[in-house]
Amino acid sequence: MPKVARTHRLKPRVSALQTCVSVTITDEDTCMDGFSSRVMNMYAKKMVKKRIVKITQLTSNALALINNYVSSQILH
């Protein structure tokens, strides 16, 4: 299959993937906002925040890899 045809079919899928991963990062921020009340145990809040930060970093890395792939292909 010619690269142009393959690229044409792949572009919408990669774009959807980029959007999905970007939204995940936003959702992680929103999730952390939900733990801002004083009712939650401070230790538990720190543990949740630590894990959310780690997930955000991993998700950001995934988005960087996707964007790198896009820029290495002729998808834009």
PDB file of N, CA, C and O in Angstrom:
ATOM      1  N   MET A   1       0.842  -1.168   0.000  1.00  0.00           N
ATOM      2  CA  MET A   1       0.000   0.000   0.000  1.00  0.00           C
ATOM      3  C   MET A   1       0.892   1.238   0.000  1.00  0.00           C
ATOM      4  O   MET A   1       1.808   1.349   0.812  1.00  0.00           O
ATOM      5  N   PRO A   2       0.616   2.188  -0.888  1.00  0.00           N
ATOM      6  CA  PRO A   2       1.435   3.403  -0.935  1.00  0.00           C
ATOM      7  C   PRO A   2       1.361   4.174   0.378  1.00  0.00           C
ATOM      8  O   PRO A   2       0.357   4.165   1.073  1.00  0.00           O
ATOM      9  N   LYS A   3       2.480   4.842   0.698  1.00  0.00           N
ATOM     10  CA  LYS A   3       2.565   5.581   1.967  1.00  0.00           C
ATOM     11  C   LYS A   3       1.497   6.670   2.055  1.00  0.00           C
ATOM     12  O   LYS A   3       0.930   6.900   3.115  1.00  0.00           O
ATOM     13  N   VAL A   4       1.180   7.331   0.958  1.00  0.00           N
ATOM     14  CA  VAL A   4       0.180   8.399   0.956  1.00  0.00           C
ATOM     15  C   VAL A   4      -1.184   7.853   1.357  1.00  0.00           C
ATOM     16  O   VAL A   4      -1.887   8.429   2.188  1.00  0.00           O
ATOM     17  N   ALA A   5      -1.581   6.713   0.811  1.00  0.00           N
ATOM     18  CA  ALA A   5      -2.874   6.113   1.151  1.00  0.00           C
ATOM     19  C   ALA A   5      -2.900   5.684   2.613  1.00  0.00           C
ATOM     20  O   ALA A   5      -3.890   5.880   3.323  1.00  0.00           O
ATOM     21  N   ARG A   6      -1.826   5.100   3.085  1.00  0.00           N
ATOM     22  CA  ARG A   6      -1.735   4.665   4.472  1.00  0.00           C
ATOM     23  C   ARG A   6      -1.805   5.881   5.400  1.00  0.00           C
ATOM     24  O   ARG A   6      -2.485   5.864   6.422  1.00  0.00           O
ATOM     25  N   THR A   7      -1.125   6.946   5.042  1.00  0.00           N
ATOM     26  CA  THR A   7      -1.123   8.173   5.831  1.00  0.00           C
ATOM     27  C   THR A   7      -2.514   8.780   5.885  1.00  0.00           C
ATOM     28  O   THR A   7      -2.963   9.225   6.940  1.00  0.00           O
ATOM     29  N   HIS A   8      -3.208   8.776   4.768  1.00  0.00           N
ATOM     30  CA  HIS A   8      -4.556   9.346   4.696  1.00  0.00           C
ATOM     31  C   HIS A   8      -5.506   8.623   5.659  1.00  0.00           C
ATOM     32  O   HIS A   8      -6.327   9.251   6.319  1.00  0.00           O
ATOM     33  N   ARG A   9      -5.380   7.319   5.770  1.00  0.00           N
ATOM     34  CA  ARG A   9      -6.246   6.533   6.658  1.00  0.00           C
ATOM     35  C   ARG A   9      -5.833   6.677   8.118  1.00  0.00           C
ATOM     36  O   ARG A   9      -6.659   6.585   9.016  1.00  0.00           O
ATOM     37  N   LEU A  10      -4.571   6.881   8.371  1.00  0.00           N
ATOM     38  CA  LEU A  10      -4.054   6.933   9.729  1.00  0.00           C
ATOM     39  C   LEU A  10      -4.249   8.295  10.396  1.00  0.00           C
ATOM     40  O   LEU A  10      -4.432   8.364  11.609  1.00  0.00           O
ATOM     41  N   LYS A  11      -4.268   9.359   9.623  1.00  0.00           N
ATOM     42  CA  LYS A  11      -4.323  10.715  10.178  1.00  0.00           C
ATOM     43  C   LYS A  11      -5.507  10.938  11.134  1.00  0.00           C
ATOM     44  O   LYS A  11      -5.301  11.431  12.243  1.00  0.00           O
ATOM     45  N   PRO A  12      -6.740  10.558  10.776  1.00  0.00           N
ATOM     46  CA  PRO A  12      -7.846  10.790  11.722  1.00  0.00           C
ATOM     47  C   PRO A  12      -7.706   9.969  13.012  1.00  0.00           C
ATOM     48  O   PRO A  12      -8.075  10.423  14.094  1.00  0.00           O
ATOM     49  N   ARG A  13      -7.152   8.788  12.908  1.00  0.00           N
ATOM     50  CA  ARG A  13      -6.978   7.948  14.099  1.00  0.00           C
ATOM     51  C   ARG A  13      -5.940   8.536  15.040  1.00  0.00           C
ATOM     52  O   ARG A  13      -6.119   8.553  16.250  1.00  0.00           O
ATOM     53  N   VAL A  14      -4.845   9.013  14.482  1.00  0.00           N
ATOM     54  CA  VAL A  14      -3.791   9.612  15.310  1.00  0.00           C
ATOM     55  C   VAL A  14      -4.308  10.902  15.933  1.00  0.00           C
ATOM     56  O   VAL A  14      -4.063  11.172  17.113  1.00  0.00           O
ATOM     57  N   SER A  15      -5.052  11.675  15.181  1.00  0.00           N
ATOM     58  CA  SER A  15      -5.621  12.912  15.706  1.00  0.00           C
ATOM     59  C   SER A  15      -6.566  12.611  16.869  1.00  0.00           C
ATOM     60  O   SER A  15      -6.531  13.292  17.902  1.00  0.00           O
ATOM     61  N   ALA A  16      -7.384  11.595  16.737  1.00  0.00           N
ATOM     62  CA  ALA A  16      -8.297  11.200  17.820  1.00  0.00           C
ATOM     63  C   ALA A  16      -7.504  10.730  19.043  1.00  0.00           C
ATOM     64  O   ALA A  16      -7.868  11.032  20.182  1.00  0.00           O
ATOM     65  N   LEU A  17      -6.434  10.020  18.811  1.00  0.00           N
ATOM     66  CA  LEU A  17      -5.589   9.546  19.910  1.00  0.00           C
ATOM     67  C   LEU A  17      -4.941  10.726  20.638  1.00  0.00           C
ATOM     68  O   LEU A  17      -4.906  10.763  21.869  1.00  0.00           O
ATOM     69  N   GLN A  18      -4.453  11.701  19.879  1.00  0.00           N
ATOM     70  CA  GLN A  18      -3.858  12.888  20.495  1.00  0.00           C
ATOM     71  C   GLN A  18      -4.899  13.608  21.365  1.00  0.00           C
ATOM     72  O   GLN A  18      -4.593  14.022  22.477  1.00  0.00           O
ATOM     73  N   THR A  19      -6.100  13.737  20.848  1.00  0.00           N
ATOM     74  CA  THR A  19      -7.169  14.398  21.601  1.00  0.00           C
ATOM     75  C   THR A  19      -7.484  13.629  22.872  1.00  0.00           C
ATOM     76  O   THR A  19      -7.596  14.218  23.954  1.00  0.00           O
ATOM     77  N   CYS A  20      -7.613  12.335  22.758  1.00  0.00           N
ATOM     78  CA  CYS A  20      -7.939  11.489  23.908  1.00  0.00           C
ATOM     79  C   CYS A  20      -6.883  11.597  24.998  1.00  0.00           C
ATOM     80  O   CYS A  20      -7.201  11.753  26.184  1.00  0.00           O
ATOM     81  N   VAL A  21      -5.621  11.542  24.626  1.00  0.00           N
ATOM     82  CA  VAL A  21      -4.537  11.622  25.615  1.00  0.00           C
ATOM     83  C   VAL A  21      -4.495  13.017  26.234  1.00  0.00           C
ATOM     84  O   VAL A  21      -4.303  13.156  27.447  1.00  0.00           O
ATOM     85  N   SER A  22      -4.728  14.048  25.443  1.00  0.00           N
ATOM     86  CA  SER A  22      -4.754  15.418  25.972  1.00  0.00           C
ATOM     87  C   SER A  22      -5.887  15.591  26.983  1.00  0.00           C
ATOM     88  O   SER A  22      -5.711  16.212  28.035  1.00  0.00           O
ATOM     89  N   VAL A  23      -7.044  15.039  26.671  1.00  0.00           N
ATOM     90  CA  VAL A  23      -8.190  15.116  27.578  1.00  0.00           C
ATOM     91  C   VAL A  23      -7.886  14.371  28.874  1.00  0.00           C
ATOM     92  O   VAL A  23      -8.277  14.808  29.960  1.00  0.00           O
ATOM     93  N   THR A  24      -7.167  13.281  28.776  1.00  0.00           N
ATOM     94  CA  THR A  24      -6.796  12.518  29.975  1.00  0.00           C
ATOM     95  C   THR A  24      -5.968  13.378  30.919  1.00  0.00           C
ATOM     96  O   THR A  24      -6.173  13.353  32.140  1.00  0.00           O
ATOM     97  N   ILE A  25      -5.067  14.165  30.373  1.00  0.00           N
ATOM     98  CA  ILE A  25      -4.247  15.047  31.211  1.00  0.00           C
ATOM     99  C   ILE A  25      -5.140  16.076  31.903  1.00  0.00           C
ATOM    100  O   ILE A  25      -5.000  16.336  33.097  1.00  0.00           O
ATOM    101  N   THR A  26      -6.091  16.638  31.183  1.00  0.00           N
ATOM    102  CA  THR A  26      -7.031  17.599  31.761  1.00  0.00           C
ATOM    103  C   THR A  26      -7.867  16.939  32.846  1.00  0.00           C
ATOM    104  O   THR A  26      -8.090  17.518  33.919  1.00  0.00           O
ATOM    105  N   ASP A  27      -8.330  15.715  32.589  1.00  0.00           N
ATOM    106  CA  ASP A  27      -9.134  14.998  33.582  1.00  0.00           C
ATOM    107  C   ASP A  27      -8.343  14.725  34.856  1.00  0.00           C
ATOM    108  O   ASP A  27      -8.893  14.736  35.946  1.00  0.00           O
ATOM    109  N   GLU A  28      -7.058  14.483  34.718  1.00  0.00           N
ATOM    110  CA  GLU A  28      -6.222  14.254  35.896  1.00  0.00           C
ATOM    111  C   GLU A  28      -6.156  15.515  36.756  1.00  0.00           C
ATOM    112  O   GLU A  28      -6.229  15.451  37.980  1.00  0.00           O
ATOM    113  N   ASP A  29      -6.060  16.672  36.114  1.00  0.00           N
ATOM    114  CA  ASP A  29      -6.072  17.938  36.857  1.00  0.00           C
ATOM    115  C   ASP A  29      -7.400  18.138  37.562  1.00  0.00           C
ATOM    116  O   ASP A  29      -7.457  18.539  38.725  1.00  0.00           O
ATOM    117  N   THR A  30      -8.492  17.852  36.861  1.00  0.00           N
ATOM    118  CA  THR A  30      -9.826  17.989  37.431  1.00  0.00           C
ATOM    119  C   THR A  30     -10.010  17.037  38.607  1.00  0.00           C
ATOM    120  O   THR A  30     -10.600  17.394  39.627  1.00  0.00           O
ATOM    121  N   CYS A  31      -9.492  15.840  38.473  1.00  0.00           N
ATOM    122  CA  CYS A  31      -9.570  14.850  39.551  1.00  0.00           C
ATOM    123  C   CYS A  31      -8.884  15.381  40.804  1.00  0.00           C
ATOM    124  O   CYS A  31      -9.430  15.283  41.905  1.00  0.00           O
ATOM    125  N   MET A  32      -7.734  15.968  40.651  1.00  0.00           N
ATOM    126  CA  MET A  32      -7.000  16.496  41.803  1.00  0.00           C
ATOM    127  C   MET A  32      -7.779  17.625  42.462  1.00  0.00           C
ATOM    128  O   MET A  32      -7.767  17.762  43.691  1.00  0.00           O
ATOM    129  N   ASP A  33      -8.472  18.417  41.670  1.00  0.00           N
ATOM    130  CA  ASP A  33      -9.292  19.496  42.228  1.00  0.00           C
ATOM    131  C   ASP A  33     -10.354  18.952  43.181  1.00  0.00           C
ATOM    132  O   ASP A  33     -10.742  19.612  44.137  1.00  0.00           O
ATOM    133  N   GLY A  34     -10.808  17.734  42.924  1.00  0.00           N
ATOM    134  CA  GLY A  34     -11.824  17.119  43.768  1.00  0.00           C
ATOM    135  C   GLY A  34     -11.322  16.772  45.157  1.00  0.00           C
ATOM    136  O   GLY A  34     -12.107  16.494  46.058  1.00  0.00           O
ATOM    137  N   PHE A  35     -10.023  16.793  45.362  1.00  0.00           N
ATOM    138  CA  PHE A  35      -9.449  16.464  46.663  1.00  0.00           C
ATOM    139  C   PHE A  35      -9.008  17.712  47.428  1.00  0.00           C
ATOM    140  O   PHE A  35      -8.206  17.624  48.355  1.00  0.00           O
ATOM    141  N   SER A  36      -9.560  18.841  47.069  1.00  0.00           N
ATOM    142  CA  SER A  36      -9.112  20.084  47.706  1.00  0.00           C
ATOM    143  C   SER A  36      -9.836  20.381  49.022  1.00  0.00           C
ATOM    144  O   SER A  36      -9.458  21.291  49.738  1.00  0.00           O
ATOM    145  N   SER A  37     -10.854  19.612  49.359  1.00  0.00           N
ATOM    146  CA  SER A  37     -11.601  19.897  50.593  1.00  0.00           C
ATOM    147  C   SER A  37     -10.760  19.542  51.825  1.00  0.00           C
ATOM    148  O   SER A  37      -9.862  18.717  51.776  1.00  0.00           O
ATOM    149  N   ARG A  38     -11.065  20.168  52.929  1.00  0.00           N
ATOM    150  CA  ARG A  38     -10.340  19.927  54.181  1.00  0.00           C
ATOM    151  C   ARG A  38     -10.793  18.628  54.846  1.00  0.00           C
ATOM    152  O   ARG A  38     -10.145  18.158  55.778  1.00  0.00           O
ATOM    153  N   VAL A  39     -11.875  18.052  54.383  1.00  0.00           N
ATOM    154  CA  VAL A  39     -12.422  16.850  55.003  1.00  0.00           C
ATOM    155  C   VAL A  39     -11.496  15.649  54.811  1.00  0.00           C
ATOM    156  O   VAL A  39     -11.373  14.802  55.688  1.00  0.00           O
ATOM    157  N   MET A  40     -10.819  15.599  53.699  1.00  0.00           N
ATOM    158  CA  MET A  40      -9.973  14.442  53.399  1.00  0.00           C
ATOM    159  C   MET A  40      -8.711  14.443  54.247  1.00  0.00           C
ATOM    160  O   MET A  40      -8.091  15.478  54.459  1.00  0.00           O
ATOM    161  N   ASN A  41      -8.343  13.293  54.704  1.00  0.00           N
ATOM    162  CA  ASN A  41      -7.130  13.079  55.479  1.00  0.00           C
ATOM    163  C   ASN A  41      -5.925  13.602  54.694  1.00  0.00           C
ATOM    164  O   ASN A  41      -5.772  13.310  53.520  1.00  0.00           O
ATOM    165  N   MET A  42      -5.060  14.372  55.339  1.00  0.00           N
ATOM    166  CA  MET A  42      -3.915  14.983  54.660  1.00  0.00           C
ATOM    167  C   MET A  42      -2.977  13.929  54.066  1.00  0.00           C
ATOM    168  O   MET A  42      -2.470  14.106  52.964  1.00  0.00           O
ATOM    169  N   TYR A  43      -2.746  12.841  54.784  1.00  0.00           N
ATOM    170  CA  TYR A  43      -1.879  11.766  54.278  1.00  0.00           C
ATOM    171  C   TYR A  43      -2.476  11.158  53.011  1.00  0.00           C
ATOM    172  O   TYR A  43      -1.779  10.977  52.011  1.00  0.00           O
ATOM    173  N   ALA A  44      -3.760  10.861  53.051  1.00  0.00           N
ATOM    174  CA  ALA A  44      -4.432  10.271  51.887  1.00  0.00           C
ATOM    175  C   ALA A  44      -4.370  11.234  50.705  1.00  0.00           C
ATOM    176  O   ALA A  44      -4.128  10.825  49.566  1.00  0.00           O
ATOM    177  N   LYS A  45      -4.569  12.506  50.968  1.00  0.00           N
ATOM    178  CA  LYS A  45      -4.520  13.515  49.904  1.00  0.00           C
ATOM    179  C   LYS A  45      -3.131  13.550  49.259  1.00  0.00           C
ATOM    180  O   LYS A  45      -3.005  13.611  48.037  1.00  0.00           O
ATOM    181  N   LYS A  46      -2.081  13.470  50.083  1.00  0.00           N
ATOM    182  CA  LYS A  46      -0.710  13.468  49.554  1.00  0.00           C
ATOM    183  C   LYS A  46      -0.456  12.234  48.689  1.00  0.00           C
ATOM    184  O   LYS A  46       0.187  12.314  47.647  1.00  0.00           O
ATOM    185  N   MET A  47      -0.941  11.080  49.141  1.00  0.00           N
ATOM    186  CA  MET A  47      -0.745   9.839  48.382  1.00  0.00           C
ATOM    187  C   MET A  47      -1.490   9.881  47.046  1.00  0.00           C
ATOM    188  O   MET A  47      -0.960   9.476  46.014  1.00  0.00           O
ATOM    189  N   VAL A  48      -2.715  10.396  47.060  1.00  0.00           N
ATOM    190  CA  VAL A  48      -3.494  10.516  45.823  1.00  0.00           C
ATOM    191  C   VAL A  48      -2.795  11.484  44.876  1.00  0.00           C
ATOM    192  O   VAL A  48      -2.628  11.194  43.689  1.00  0.00           O
ATOM    193  N   LYS A  49      -2.364  12.624  45.408  1.00  0.00           N
ATOM    194  CA  LYS A  49      -1.697  13.624  44.571  1.00  0.00           C
ATOM    195  C   LYS A  49      -0.419  13.051  43.955  1.00  0.00           C
ATOM    196  O   LYS A  49      -0.146  13.255  42.771  1.00  0.00           O
ATOM    197  N   LYS A  50       0.348  12.318  44.747  1.00  0.00           N
ATOM    198  CA  LYS A  50       1.593  11.719  44.251  1.00  0.00           C
ATOM    199  C   LYS A  50       1.310  10.797  43.063  1.00  0.00           C
ATOM    200  O   LYS A  50       2.018  10.824  42.057  1.00  0.00           O
ATOM    201  N   ARG A  51       0.271   9.992  43.179  1.00  0.00           N
ATOM    202  CA  ARG A  51      -0.067   9.064  42.099  1.00  0.00           C
ATOM    203  C   ARG A  51      -0.619   9.791  40.871  1.00  0.00           C
ATOM    204  O   ARG A  51      -0.319   9.428  39.744  1.00  0.00           O
ATOM    205  N   ILE A  52      -1.418  10.823  41.107  1.00  0.00           N
ATOM    206  CA  ILE A  52      -1.954  11.585  39.980  1.00  0.00           C
ATOM    207  C   ILE A  52      -0.835  12.299  39.235  1.00  0.00           C
ATOM    208  O   ILE A  52      -0.821  12.346  38.003  1.00  0.00           O
ATOM    209  N   VAL A  53       0.129  12.832  39.967  1.00  0.00           N
ATOM    210  CA  VAL A  53       1.281  13.488  39.330  1.00  0.00           C
ATOM    211  C   VAL A  53       2.035  12.476  38.465  1.00  0.00           C
ATOM    212  O   VAL A  53       2.412  12.772  37.326  1.00  0.00           O
ATOM    213  N   LYS A  54       2.241  11.266  38.983  1.00  0.00           N
ATOM    214  CA  LYS A  54       2.947  10.225  38.230  1.00  0.00           C
ATOM    215  C   LYS A  54       2.166   9.853  36.959  1.00  0.00           C
ATOM    216  O   LYS A  54       2.745   9.736  35.874  1.00  0.00           O
ATOM    217  N   ILE A  55       0.862   9.686  37.092  1.00  0.00           N
ATOM    218  CA  ILE A  55       0.023   9.357  35.935  1.00  0.00           C
ATOM    219  C   ILE A  55       0.068  10.484  34.908  1.00  0.00           C
ATOM    220  O   ILE A  55       0.160  10.231  33.708  1.00  0.00           O
ATOM    221  N   THR A  56       0.031  11.723  35.386  1.00  0.00           N
ATOM    222  CA  THR A  56       0.098  12.867  34.472  1.00  0.00           C
ATOM    223  C   THR A  56       1.424  12.878  33.715  1.00  0.00           C
ATOM    224  O   THR A  56       1.459  13.134  32.513  1.00  0.00           O
ATOM    225  N   GLN A  57       2.519  12.574  34.407  1.00  0.00           N
ATOM    226  CA  GLN A  57       3.830  12.534  33.742  1.00  0.00           C
ATOM    227  C   GLN A  57       3.872  11.436  32.683  1.00  0.00           C
ATOM    228  O   GLN A  57       4.361  11.656  31.574  1.00  0.00           O
ATOM    229  N   LEU A  58       3.361  10.267  33.026  1.00  0.00           N
ATOM    230  CA  LEU A  58       3.352   9.160  32.061  1.00  0.00           C
ATOM    231  C   LEU A  58       2.465   9.476  30.861  1.00  0.00           C
ATOM    232  O   LEU A  58       2.828   9.198  29.714  1.00  0.00           O
ATOM    233  N   THR A  59       1.319  10.088  31.129  1.00  0.00           N
ATOM    234  CA  THR A  59       0.412  10.460  30.045  1.00  0.00           C
ATOM    235  C   THR A  59       1.043  11.525  29.157  1.00  0.00           C
ATOM    236  O   THR A  59       0.935  11.475  27.929  1.00  0.00           O
ATOM    237  N   SER A  60       1.711  12.475  29.775  1.00  0.00           N
ATOM    238  CA  SER A  60       2.402  13.513  29.013  1.00  0.00           C
ATOM    239  C   SER A  60       3.500  12.906  28.137  1.00  0.00           C
ATOM    240  O   SER A  60       3.678  13.303  26.977  1.00  0.00           O
ATOM    241  N   ASN A  61       4.215  11.925  28.674  1.00  0.00           N
ATOM    242  CA  ASN A  61       5.238  11.226  27.886  1.00  0.00           C
ATOM    243  C   ASN A  61       4.610  10.502  26.703  1.00  0.00           C
ATOM    244  O   ASN A  61       5.154  10.506  25.598  1.00  0.00           O
ATOM    245  N   ALA A  62       3.467   9.879  26.941  1.00  0.00           N
ATOM    246  CA  ALA A  62       2.764   9.176  25.854  1.00  0.00           C
ATOM    247  C   ALA A  62       2.371  10.167  24.763  1.00  0.00           C
ATOM    248  O   ALA A  62       2.541   9.886  23.564  1.00  0.00           O
ATOM    249  N   LEU A  63       1.867  11.324  25.161  1.00  0.00           N
ATOM    250  CA  LEU A  63       1.487  12.341  24.173  1.00  0.00           C
ATOM    251  C   LEU A  63       2.710  12.827  23.403  1.00  0.00           C
ATOM    252  O   LEU A  63       2.652  13.011  22.181  1.00  0.00           O
ATOM    253  N   ALA A  64       3.832  12.997  24.078  1.00  0.00           N
ATOM    254  CA  ALA A  64       5.066  13.414  23.398  1.00  0.00           C
ATOM    255  C   ALA A  64       5.501  12.364  22.376  1.00  0.00           C
ATOM    256  O   ALA A  64       5.925  12.707  21.263  1.00  0.00           O
ATOM    257  N   LEU A  65       5.383  11.086  22.724  1.00  0.00           N
ATOM    258  CA  LEU A  65       5.732  10.018  21.779  1.00  0.00           C
ATOM    259  C   LEU A  65       4.807  10.027  20.564  1.00  0.00           C
ATOM    260  O   LEU A  65       5.253   9.866  19.424  1.00  0.00           O
ATOM    261  N   ILE A  66       3.522  10.220  20.815  1.00  0.00           N
ATOM    262  CA  ILE A  66       2.555  10.283  19.706  1.00  0.00           C
ATOM    263  C   ILE A  66       2.886  11.468  18.802  1.00  0.00           C
ATOM    264  O   ILE A  66       2.923  11.335  17.579  1.00  0.00           O
ATOM    265  N   ASN A  67       3.121  12.627  19.417  1.00  0.00           N
ATOM    266  CA  ASN A  67       3.445  13.817  18.623  1.00  0.00           C
ATOM    267  C   ASN A  67       4.741  13.640  17.846  1.00  0.00           C
ATOM    268  O   ASN A  67       4.853  14.097  16.709  1.00  0.00           O
ATOM    269  N   ASN A  68       5.706  12.972  18.444  1.00  0.00           N
ATOM    270  CA  ASN A  68       6.967  12.692  17.758  1.00  0.00           C
ATOM    271  C   ASN A  68       6.712  11.788  16.550  1.00  0.00           C
ATOM    272  O   ASN A  68       7.275  11.990  15.481  1.00  0.00           O
ATOM    273  N   TYR A  69       5.880  10.777  16.745  1.00  0.00           N
ATOM    274  CA  TYR A  69       5.532   9.882  15.645  1.00  0.00           C
ATOM    275  C   TYR A  69       4.869  10.658  14.508  1.00  0.00           C
ATOM    276  O   TYR A  69       5.218  10.494  13.343  1.00  0.00           O
ATOM    277  N   VAL A  70       3.931  11.532  14.871  1.00  0.00           N
ATOM    278  CA  VAL A  70       3.230  12.327  13.862  1.00  0.00           C
ATOM    279  C   VAL A  70       4.207  13.186  13.081  1.00  0.00           C
ATOM    280  O   VAL A  70       4.147  13.260  11.856  1.00  0.00           O
ATOM    281  N   SER A  71       5.141  13.811  13.795  1.00  0.00           N
ATOM    282  CA  SER A  71       6.076  14.699  13.104  1.00  0.00           C
ATOM    283  C   SER A  71       7.085  13.906  12.231  1.00  0.00           C
ATOM    284  O   SER A  71       7.606  14.445  11.273  1.00  0.00           O
ATOM    285  N   SER A  72       7.304  12.633  12.580  1.00  0.00           N
ATOM    286  CA  SER A  72       8.217  11.827  11.771  1.00  0.00           C
ATOM    287  C   SER A  72       7.534  11.246  10.534  1.00  0.00           C
ATOM    288  O   SER A  72       8.198  10.842   9.588  1.00  0.00           O
ATOM    289  N   GLN A  73       6.219  11.188  10.564  1.00  0.00           N
ATOM    290  CA  GLN A  73       5.441  10.737   9.427  1.00  0.00           C
ATOM    291  C   GLN A  73       4.929  11.978   8.698  1.00  0.00           C
ATOM    292  O   GLN A  73       5.048  13.089   9.174  1.00  0.00           O
ATOM    293  N   ILE A  74       4.314  11.793   7.602  1.00  0.00           N
ATOM    294  CA  ILE A  74       3.727  12.934   6.900  1.00  0.00           C
ATOM    295  C   ILE A  74       2.238  12.941   7.208  1.00  0.00           C
ATOM    296  O   ILE A  74       1.394  12.717   6.355  1.00  0.00           O
ATOM    297  N   LEU A  75       1.914  13.169   8.514  1.00  0.00           N
ATOM    298  CA  LEU A  75       0.531  13.127   8.964  1.00  0.00           C
ATOM    299  C   LEU A  75      -0.054  14.508   9.223  1.00  0.00           C
ATOM    300  O   LEU A  75      -1.194  14.639   9.559  1.00  0.00           O
ATOM    301  N   HIS A  76       0.737  15.530   9.115  1.00  0.00           N
ATOM    302  CA  HIS A  76       0.186  16.851   9.393  1.00  0.00           C
ATOM    303  C   HIS A  76      -0.029  17.646   8.143  1.00  0.00           C
ATOM    304  O   HIS A  76       0.149  17.323   7.073  1.00  0.00           O
TER     305      HIS A  76
END
